[in-house]
Amino acid sequence: MLAILACYLAEVLYYFSRSMADGEYQAPHHAAIRCLGMILIWIPLTSSLLTAETAHWHPYFGAFVLQFSFETITCLMRGRGIGLSQDNRYTNVPLAIGAVRGFNSLLLAIDASFILVSRVSEKGADEEGQSLLGAPQQNGNADYGSIPQSDSDDEEFQDGNKEIKEQQAKRLEEQGGWFGYIKSFAIFLPYLFPRHDWRVMLCLFLRLLNLLSGRVFNLLTPRQLGIITNKLSSGTNVMPWKDVGLWAFYNWFHGYSGLGIVDSFADTYIRNSAFERITMLAYGHLMTLSMDFHTTKDSGEVLKAVEQASSLNQLIEMVLFDIIPVLLDMFIAMAYVTVLFDSYMAFIIMFMGLAYVWIGFKFTTWSQPHRRTYVERQRTENNTVTETITNWATVAYFNRVPFESDRYRSNIKSTIWSHYQYFFRSLGGHAVQDLLTTLAFSACCIFAISQIISGKKPVGNLVTFIMYWGTMMSPLYTMSYSYRYLSSTLIDAERLVQLLNTKSTVSDAENARDLVVKAGKVEFKNVQFFYDPRKEIIRGANLVAEGGQTIAFVGETGGGKSTMLKLLFRFYDVTGGSIMIDGQDLRSVTLSSVREALGLVPQDPALFNQTIRQNVRYARLDASDAEIEDACRAAAIHDDIVSFPDGYNSKVGERGVRLSGGQLQRIAIARVFLKNPKIVLLDEATSAIDSTIESQIQGAFKKLSAGRTTFVIAHRLSTIADANMIIVVDKGEIIERGTHSELLEIGGKYAELWTKQTAGNTSPADSNSTNGDVNDGVLIDITPDEDDDSAKTTGRSQDGNNDSVERRR
Ligand SMILES: Nc1ncnc2c1ncn2[C@@H]1O[C@H](COP(=O)(O)OP(=O)(O)OP(=O)(O)O)[C@@H](O)[C@H]1O
Ligand SMILES: [Mg+2]
């Protein structure tokens, strides 16, 4: 291929040297143009074959065959020509060069055909398709084609990027290449440009109109200036009002105050409305996904998918309104310059354009690693600030302000250094590109001036050309730098596609009806469950809670108690057996009706960073202030709230950090009071509450649980001693069940736990333990003194549980 390229270059040189040596000699225009055109084709063809690790041979084979056929035809025609002018010894030079080219292309075609045949017989044609994708499976690095190569260094996409790129590579392969891949985003077109929205359609029409008119005015404006120049240079003294007026009109109409503002408005409108639709699509989908998704996915990545949902819009806009017009502009420019002067000049520009884009690509690739280092250091620098500011107290405890300042300063210094490293490299690229355009511009001007001097073209053409130059340069710039932007936009879009492709594991069945809760009877029938098939969490749980009963779960930490409540709340679907509420299988009713009928106080309640009133109202949006206060009174938090300077209007901080653990739990309880559900689930709701408050809450719970089915998980056994049924869960199995006294009688696990807790009362070692966070890894919350108090104040002794109280005493 290099030989073919060399042959074309040799032919051009031959024509050039002959016309220099012999003033009267005129190189055959068509032959020279053909050579230049072919060089333009063979340069990318050769370089792509030389740089590709594994080639896609079909197009090369086609090119070789075509080259051979054309060369044979031209050689035959030239050969006949020689017969007429045998006296000219130079004429056969192009013929000889052509023959060499022809022979070369024949060899290449044969070679390519052998390769193709052997490939097909070896592995089948599919293998070839893979090669262009860069075989992501082999290196696991999704190095699939020229576009993402650069992107792998891109700033924003390093951490969670690998996974998304692997998925992109997979889809790329499924779609059969880049074209199919980009086309697969077309399913989003209705969201970006919905047909039923006439405003968007109108804006789209205006944008397309502007796109076309922009191409026309790009030509008309410099042309008009050329016309004015020609009139002025023709020696007339008349003011060309009409032409100047037209020129001014074109400028205005094409400018920002004319069509530009309409286009910008239309663009903004389309962007905003697409942003709304796509973001809501992503957000709506995300919020309906089940808990397994939310607990396994990196929330930052998911947020990115929603936040950058508009990147899909940018992707389509970029293709429609950036890349296509640039290509159009290039073709128009070539044609127009040919009309203005000569096709040779169009070739100068074309070669320059190619080199410009290539240099842009090379320099960007070269500077990318440095850009990455720069961004990494910037991130470290930011992390240092965030980390030390959020850990200000720790820094102060150890008096490490000077140490942290030094650390931060050295981070800043290394960031600045890496910025220079990156900056000078990209600056180099710009400088080389600028040098190239200056050279090409000078060459074009020299060529144009020589034509004007020889009287072939009017001077106005030069003015038009100079004015037009700027119009030609900006698309080139876009071309050489947009691929990086395109690839990062593709990653964003891919992230969104992946999010939308994720199916919720818990969703409404096809004929799902609303849950109707009457008595509130809950049944677990041989329930089995695992988060991960390799580890079973619940093994064959059976239980029946009649309407209005209180069921307590106790047991060792990690035994699966919270999981039981999550299953009941249908955060997950059981993997075996079933859960029934009043005879209705949870999987056959709508998710929303289940969540409406059940109230849950989670183990780790979280609040929104809003006022306390807003947070409590979240349970029932139409609740009045009085109802909110009643709920808070019932949860024994009202007095605390009114003691805050801003009362119910106090902001609770992110996730409720400005409240104590006990206050947080009571607000969560107040929410359930306000929601007033028929079935209540309490997950260690009272673990962080002191004994006095606990006794108040116990009273409130009694009120709340009256007539409602209640499931309670408590590590402090004293709080659940009066439950209708206590269920002891151990390693996912129900090992004991019964009332408090029954279980004590059995003398099993429950009795053991109970003894451990109550023994704390008398054991000096235990009572000395600080708040009893963990004891033997069995119980989280053993607060013997408090238990003692609570036992006295909860009034359990009046409920016939005298034995427990007795035993403790
Ligand atoms: N989202 C999850 N994905 C995978 N495993 C989980 C998940 N949530 C809990 N587990 C595991 O399931 C088991 C039971 O957890 P669960 O929260 O039900 O325990 P628990 O009895 O409520 O414990 P504790 O008393 O400490 O609250 C634990 O081994 C835990 O590691
Ligand atoms: Mg738990």
Short mmCIF file of C-alpha atoms in Angstrom, two decimals, residues 282-298 302 499 501-508 529-531 566-567 569-574 591 595:
data_model
loop_
_atom_site.label_atom_id
_atom_site.label_comp_id
_atom_site.label_asym_id
_atom_site.label_seq_id
_atom_site.Cartn_x
_atom_site.Cartn_y
_atom_site.Cartn_z
CA ALA A 282 -34.72 7.73 34.95
CA TYR A 283 -35.81 8.96 38.37
CA GLY A 284 -39.20 7.25 38.18
CA HIS A 285 -37.58 4.02 37.13
CA LEU A 286 -34.96 4.26 39.85
CA MET A 287 -37.51 4.82 42.59
CA THR A 288 -39.52 1.77 41.61
CA LEU A 289 -36.49 -0.51 41.69
CA SER A 290 -36.38 -2.91 44.60
CA MET A 291 -34.19 -2.82 47.64
CA ASP A 292 -31.64 -5.29 46.32
CA PHE A 293 -30.77 -2.78 43.60
CA HIS A 294 -30.50 0.09 46.06
CA THR A 295 -28.33 -1.87 48.45
CA THR A 296 -25.98 -3.29 45.87
CA LYS A 297 -25.41 -0.33 43.56
CA ASP A 298 -23.01 2.44 44.25
CA VAL A 302 -26.83 5.75 40.08
CA LEU A 499 -30.24 1.85 34.58
CA ASN A 501 -32.59 -1.90 31.52
CA THR A 502 -32.50 -2.90 35.17
CA LYS A 503 -35.69 -4.66 36.12
CA SER A 504 -37.13 -4.49 39.59
CA THR A 505 -37.09 -7.87 41.32
CA VAL A 506 -40.16 -6.89 43.31
CA SER A 507 -42.99 -5.65 41.15
CA ASP A 508 -46.72 -5.91 40.80
CA PHE A 529 -35.23 -16.43 51.80
CA PHE A 530 -31.69 -15.58 50.78
CA TYR A 531 -30.01 -12.40 49.62
CA LYS A 566 -38.39 -6.59 55.30
CA LEU A 567 -40.10 -9.58 53.73
CA PHE A 569 -42.96 -5.08 54.03
CA ARG A 570 -42.16 -6.64 50.67
CA PHE A 571 -38.79 -5.02 50.24
CA TYR A 572 -37.93 -8.44 48.90
CA ASP A 573 -40.02 -11.33 47.69
CA VAL A 574 -39.66 -14.62 49.49
CA LEU A 591 -46.88 -3.08 46.22
CA ARG A 595 -46.82 -0.13 51.82
#
